[in-house]
Short mmCIF file of C-alpha atoms in Angstrom, two decimals:
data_model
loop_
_atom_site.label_atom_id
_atom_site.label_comp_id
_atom_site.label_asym_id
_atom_site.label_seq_id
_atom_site.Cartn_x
_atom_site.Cartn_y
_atom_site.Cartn_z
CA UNK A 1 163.91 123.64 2.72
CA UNK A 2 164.33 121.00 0.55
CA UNK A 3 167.93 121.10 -1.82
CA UNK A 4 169.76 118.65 -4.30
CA UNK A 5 173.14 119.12 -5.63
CA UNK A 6 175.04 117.53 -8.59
CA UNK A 7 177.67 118.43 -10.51
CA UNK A 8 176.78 120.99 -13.68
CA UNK A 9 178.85 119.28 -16.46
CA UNK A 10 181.17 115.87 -16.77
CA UNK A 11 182.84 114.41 -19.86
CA UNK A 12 184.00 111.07 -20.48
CA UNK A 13 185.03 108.94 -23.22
CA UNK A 14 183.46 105.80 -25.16
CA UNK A 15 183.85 102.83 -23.17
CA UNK A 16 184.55 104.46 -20.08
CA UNK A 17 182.67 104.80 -16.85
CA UNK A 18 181.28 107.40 -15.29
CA UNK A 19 179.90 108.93 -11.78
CA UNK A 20 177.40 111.26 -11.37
CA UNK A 21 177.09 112.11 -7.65
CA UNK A 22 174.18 113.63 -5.90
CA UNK A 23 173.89 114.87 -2.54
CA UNK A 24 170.35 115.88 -1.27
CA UNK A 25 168.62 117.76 2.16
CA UNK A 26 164.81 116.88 2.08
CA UNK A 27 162.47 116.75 4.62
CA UNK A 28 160.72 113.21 5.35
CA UNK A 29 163.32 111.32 2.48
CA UNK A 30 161.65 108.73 1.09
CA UNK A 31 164.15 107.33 -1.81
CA UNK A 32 166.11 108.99 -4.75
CA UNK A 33 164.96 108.86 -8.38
CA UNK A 34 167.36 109.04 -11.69
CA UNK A 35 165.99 110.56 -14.70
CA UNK A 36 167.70 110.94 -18.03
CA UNK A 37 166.88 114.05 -20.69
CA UNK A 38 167.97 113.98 -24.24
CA UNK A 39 168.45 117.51 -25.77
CA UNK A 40 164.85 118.46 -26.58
CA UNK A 41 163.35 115.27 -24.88
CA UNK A 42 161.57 114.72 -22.05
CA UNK A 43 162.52 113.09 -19.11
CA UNK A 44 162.77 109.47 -18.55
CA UNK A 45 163.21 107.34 -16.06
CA UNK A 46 166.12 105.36 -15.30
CA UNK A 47 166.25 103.58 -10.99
CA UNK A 48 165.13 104.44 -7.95
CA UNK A 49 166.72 103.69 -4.56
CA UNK A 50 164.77 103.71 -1.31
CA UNK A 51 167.20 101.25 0.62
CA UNK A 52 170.86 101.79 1.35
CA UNK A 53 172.91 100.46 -1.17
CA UNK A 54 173.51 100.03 -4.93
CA UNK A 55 170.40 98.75 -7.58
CA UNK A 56 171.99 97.56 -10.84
CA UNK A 57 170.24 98.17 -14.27
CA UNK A 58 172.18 97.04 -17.37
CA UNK A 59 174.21 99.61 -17.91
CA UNK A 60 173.39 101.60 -15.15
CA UNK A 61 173.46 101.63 -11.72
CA UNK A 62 172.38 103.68 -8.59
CA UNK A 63 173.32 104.26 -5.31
CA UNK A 64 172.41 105.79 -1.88
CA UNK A 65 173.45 106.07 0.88
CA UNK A 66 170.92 107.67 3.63
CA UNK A 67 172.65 108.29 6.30
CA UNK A 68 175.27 110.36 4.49
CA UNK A 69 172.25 112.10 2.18
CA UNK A 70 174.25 111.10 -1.12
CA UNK A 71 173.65 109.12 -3.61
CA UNK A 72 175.43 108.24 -6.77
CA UNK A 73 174.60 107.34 -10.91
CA UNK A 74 176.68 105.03 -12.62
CA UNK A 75 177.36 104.65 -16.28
CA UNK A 76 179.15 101.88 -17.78
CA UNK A 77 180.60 101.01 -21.10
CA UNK A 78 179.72 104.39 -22.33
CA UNK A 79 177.97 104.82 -25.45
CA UNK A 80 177.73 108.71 -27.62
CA UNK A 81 173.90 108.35 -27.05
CA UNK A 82 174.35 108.70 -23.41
CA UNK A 83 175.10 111.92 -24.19
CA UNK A 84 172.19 113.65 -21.78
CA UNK A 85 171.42 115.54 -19.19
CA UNK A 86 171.31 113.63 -15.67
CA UNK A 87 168.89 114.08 -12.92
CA UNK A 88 168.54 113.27 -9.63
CA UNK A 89 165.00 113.63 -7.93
CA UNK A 90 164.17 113.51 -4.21
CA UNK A 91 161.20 111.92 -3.09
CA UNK A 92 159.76 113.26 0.47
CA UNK A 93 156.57 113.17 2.57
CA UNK A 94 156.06 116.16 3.13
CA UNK A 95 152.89 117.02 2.92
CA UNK A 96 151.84 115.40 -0.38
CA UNK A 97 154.86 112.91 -1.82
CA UNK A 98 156.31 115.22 -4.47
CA UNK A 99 159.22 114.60 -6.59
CA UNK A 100 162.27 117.79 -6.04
CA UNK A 101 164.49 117.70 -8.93
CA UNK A 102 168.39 118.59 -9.13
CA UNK A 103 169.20 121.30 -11.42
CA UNK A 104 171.03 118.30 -13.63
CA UNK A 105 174.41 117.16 -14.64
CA UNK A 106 174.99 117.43 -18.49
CA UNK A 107 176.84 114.52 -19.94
CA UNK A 108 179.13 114.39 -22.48
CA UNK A 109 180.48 111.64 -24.22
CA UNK A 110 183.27 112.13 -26.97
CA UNK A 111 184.86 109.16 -29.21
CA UNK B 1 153.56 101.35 -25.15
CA UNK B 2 151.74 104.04 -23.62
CA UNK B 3 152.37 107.31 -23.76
CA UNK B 4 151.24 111.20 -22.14
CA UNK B 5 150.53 112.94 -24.88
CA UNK B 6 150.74 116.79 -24.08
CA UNK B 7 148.94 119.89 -27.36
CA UNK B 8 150.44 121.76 -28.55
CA UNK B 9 154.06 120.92 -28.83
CA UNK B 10 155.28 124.29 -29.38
CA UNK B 11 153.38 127.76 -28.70
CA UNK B 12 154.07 131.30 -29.41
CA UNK B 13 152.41 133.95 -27.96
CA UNK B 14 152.12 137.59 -27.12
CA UNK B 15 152.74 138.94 -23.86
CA UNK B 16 149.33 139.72 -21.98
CA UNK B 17 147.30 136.87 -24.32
CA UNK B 18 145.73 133.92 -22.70
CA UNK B 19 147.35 130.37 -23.50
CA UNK B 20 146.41 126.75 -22.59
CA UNK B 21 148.01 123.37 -22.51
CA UNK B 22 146.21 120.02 -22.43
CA UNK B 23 147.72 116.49 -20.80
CA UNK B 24 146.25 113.23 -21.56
CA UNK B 25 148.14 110.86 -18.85
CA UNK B 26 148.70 107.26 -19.26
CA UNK B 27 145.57 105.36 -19.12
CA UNK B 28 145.02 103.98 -15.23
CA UNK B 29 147.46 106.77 -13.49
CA UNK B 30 145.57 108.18 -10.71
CA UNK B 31 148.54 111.10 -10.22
CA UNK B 32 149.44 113.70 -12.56
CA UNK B 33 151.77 116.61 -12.51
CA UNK B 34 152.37 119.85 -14.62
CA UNK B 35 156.49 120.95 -14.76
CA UNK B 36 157.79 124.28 -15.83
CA UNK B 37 161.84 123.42 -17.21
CA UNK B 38 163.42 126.16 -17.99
CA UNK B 39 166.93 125.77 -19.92
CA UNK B 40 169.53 124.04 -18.08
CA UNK B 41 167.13 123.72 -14.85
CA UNK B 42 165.42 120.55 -13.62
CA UNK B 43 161.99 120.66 -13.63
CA UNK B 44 159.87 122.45 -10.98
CA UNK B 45 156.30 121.01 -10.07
CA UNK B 46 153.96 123.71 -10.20
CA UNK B 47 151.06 121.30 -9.48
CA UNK B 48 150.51 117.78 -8.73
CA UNK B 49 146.43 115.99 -9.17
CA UNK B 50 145.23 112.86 -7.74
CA UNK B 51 142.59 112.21 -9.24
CA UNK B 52 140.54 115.27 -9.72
CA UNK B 53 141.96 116.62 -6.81
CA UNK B 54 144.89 119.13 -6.39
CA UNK B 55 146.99 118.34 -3.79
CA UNK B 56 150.17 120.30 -4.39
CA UNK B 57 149.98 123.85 -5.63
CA UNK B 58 152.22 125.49 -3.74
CA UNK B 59 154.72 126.47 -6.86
CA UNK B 60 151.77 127.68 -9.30
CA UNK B 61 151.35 131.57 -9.56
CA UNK B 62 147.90 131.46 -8.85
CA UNK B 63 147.29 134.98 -10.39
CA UNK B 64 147.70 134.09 -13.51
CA UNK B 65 147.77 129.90 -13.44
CA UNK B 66 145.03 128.11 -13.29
CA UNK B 67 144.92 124.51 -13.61
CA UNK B 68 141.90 121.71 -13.82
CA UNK B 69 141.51 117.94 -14.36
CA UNK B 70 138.04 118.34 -13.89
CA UNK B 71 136.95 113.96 -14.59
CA UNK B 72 140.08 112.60 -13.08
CA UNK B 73 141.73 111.80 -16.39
CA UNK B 74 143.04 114.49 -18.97
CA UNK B 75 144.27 118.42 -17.31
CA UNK B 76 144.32 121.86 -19.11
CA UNK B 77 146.95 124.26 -17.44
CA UNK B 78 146.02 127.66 -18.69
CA UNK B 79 148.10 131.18 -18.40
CA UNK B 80 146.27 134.45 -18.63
CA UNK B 81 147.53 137.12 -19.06
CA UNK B 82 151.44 135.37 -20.37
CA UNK B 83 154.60 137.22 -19.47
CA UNK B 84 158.00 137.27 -21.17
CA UNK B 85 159.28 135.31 -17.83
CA UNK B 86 156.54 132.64 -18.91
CA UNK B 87 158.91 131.56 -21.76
CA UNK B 88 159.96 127.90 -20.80
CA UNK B 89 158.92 124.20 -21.85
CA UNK B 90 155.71 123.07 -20.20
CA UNK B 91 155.81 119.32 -18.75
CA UNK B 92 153.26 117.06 -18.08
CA UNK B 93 153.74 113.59 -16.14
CA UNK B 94 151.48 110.75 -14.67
CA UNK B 95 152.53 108.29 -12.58
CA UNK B 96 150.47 105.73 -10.59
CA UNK B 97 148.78 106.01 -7.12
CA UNK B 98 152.06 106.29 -4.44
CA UNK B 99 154.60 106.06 -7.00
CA UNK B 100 155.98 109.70 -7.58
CA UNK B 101 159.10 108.39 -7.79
CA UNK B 102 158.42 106.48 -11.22
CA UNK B 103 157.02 109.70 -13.38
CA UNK B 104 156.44 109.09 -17.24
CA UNK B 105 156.71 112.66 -18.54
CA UNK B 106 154.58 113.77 -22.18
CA UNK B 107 156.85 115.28 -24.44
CA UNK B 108 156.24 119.20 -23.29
CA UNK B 109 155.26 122.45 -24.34
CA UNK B 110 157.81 124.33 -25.58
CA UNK B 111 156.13 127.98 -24.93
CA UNK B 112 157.37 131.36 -26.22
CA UNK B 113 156.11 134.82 -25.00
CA UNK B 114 156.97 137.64 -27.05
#
């Protein structure tokens, strides 16, 4: 079967950094995708990794790490409207390329 | 920018009626998927189009889902007859040709089934 795990909930402050981790078993791994969800919002995407190491994005950064099946979300200089939900996606052969979602890491960030 | 734009945004409905949602994917994306989210879940494909074609269905309850994207471009996902454990938000997402790891999702469904 295919599985992700990350963490349900984390809270940090303004300014501070953060790690969401995500470890994964999938079948034919391709890469690991980051998508961020806003109460009510729809899911958009932040980085994907499909080599071994970290991707930087502004604020945000990703890592993976294949042979150890984790992977990681950073947050930097945190802001109150990265207050979301967090989640990392899986991205296999199997038979047609589909995208297996974590059940999400909820994010909160207080003053 | 452009945008999936998902009808209705919000639906309530009787248990046993028929309901339908409609998906207009960003222009040029050959791929497009239909999510059920359910609160404080991620999203679970219940079935992925290339083109006209479906090539992942293996999550839809195909008693009572049916889904079509009958030109290649815009999808209806239909329920008939709805059940209470239907109640969830209904996502659609495009992405281009061998790049299901970069989805642009439509701003969902939010369905209700009373």
């Amino acid at each position: 079967g295919q599985s992700l795990e990350q963490p349900s909930e984390v809270t940090a402050v303004e300014g501070a950094i953060v790690q969401i981790n995500c470890t994964y078993q999938t079948s034919g791994f391709y890469g690991l995708s980051w998508y961020q969800q806003h109460d009510g919002g729809a899911p958009t995407f932040l980085s994907y990794n499909a080599l071994d190491g970290l991707e930087e994005t502004g604020r945000f950064s990703s890592f993976l790490s294949r042979s150890d099946s984790y992977g990681y979300l950073l947050l930097q200089e945190l802001q109150m409207k990265d207050s979301a939900s967090y989640f990392c996606a899986a991205w296999g052969s199997s038979n047609t390329g589909k995208l297996i979602f974590g059940q999400g890491t909820t994010l909160q960030v207080k003053p | 920018e452009a945008e999936v734009a998902q009808s209705p945004r919000y639906k309530i409905t009787e248990k046993s009626q028929a309901v339908a949602f409609w998906c207009d994917p960003i222009s040029g994306h050959a791929t497009l998927y239909w999510y059920r989210q359910i609160l404080g879940q991620g999203p679970e494909l219940l079935v992925q189009f290339q083109d006209e074609s479906v090539v992942d269905d293996s999550q839809l309850p195909k008693d009572r889902f049916s889904a079509e994207r009958l030109k290649g471009v815009d999808s209806t996902l239909k329920i008939q007859p709805a059940e209470l454990g239907d109640s969830a938000m209904y996502l659609c997402a495009s992405s281009l040709a061998g790049q299901s790891y970069e989805q642009y999702f439509g701003p969902g469904t939010r369905l209700t089934v009373t």
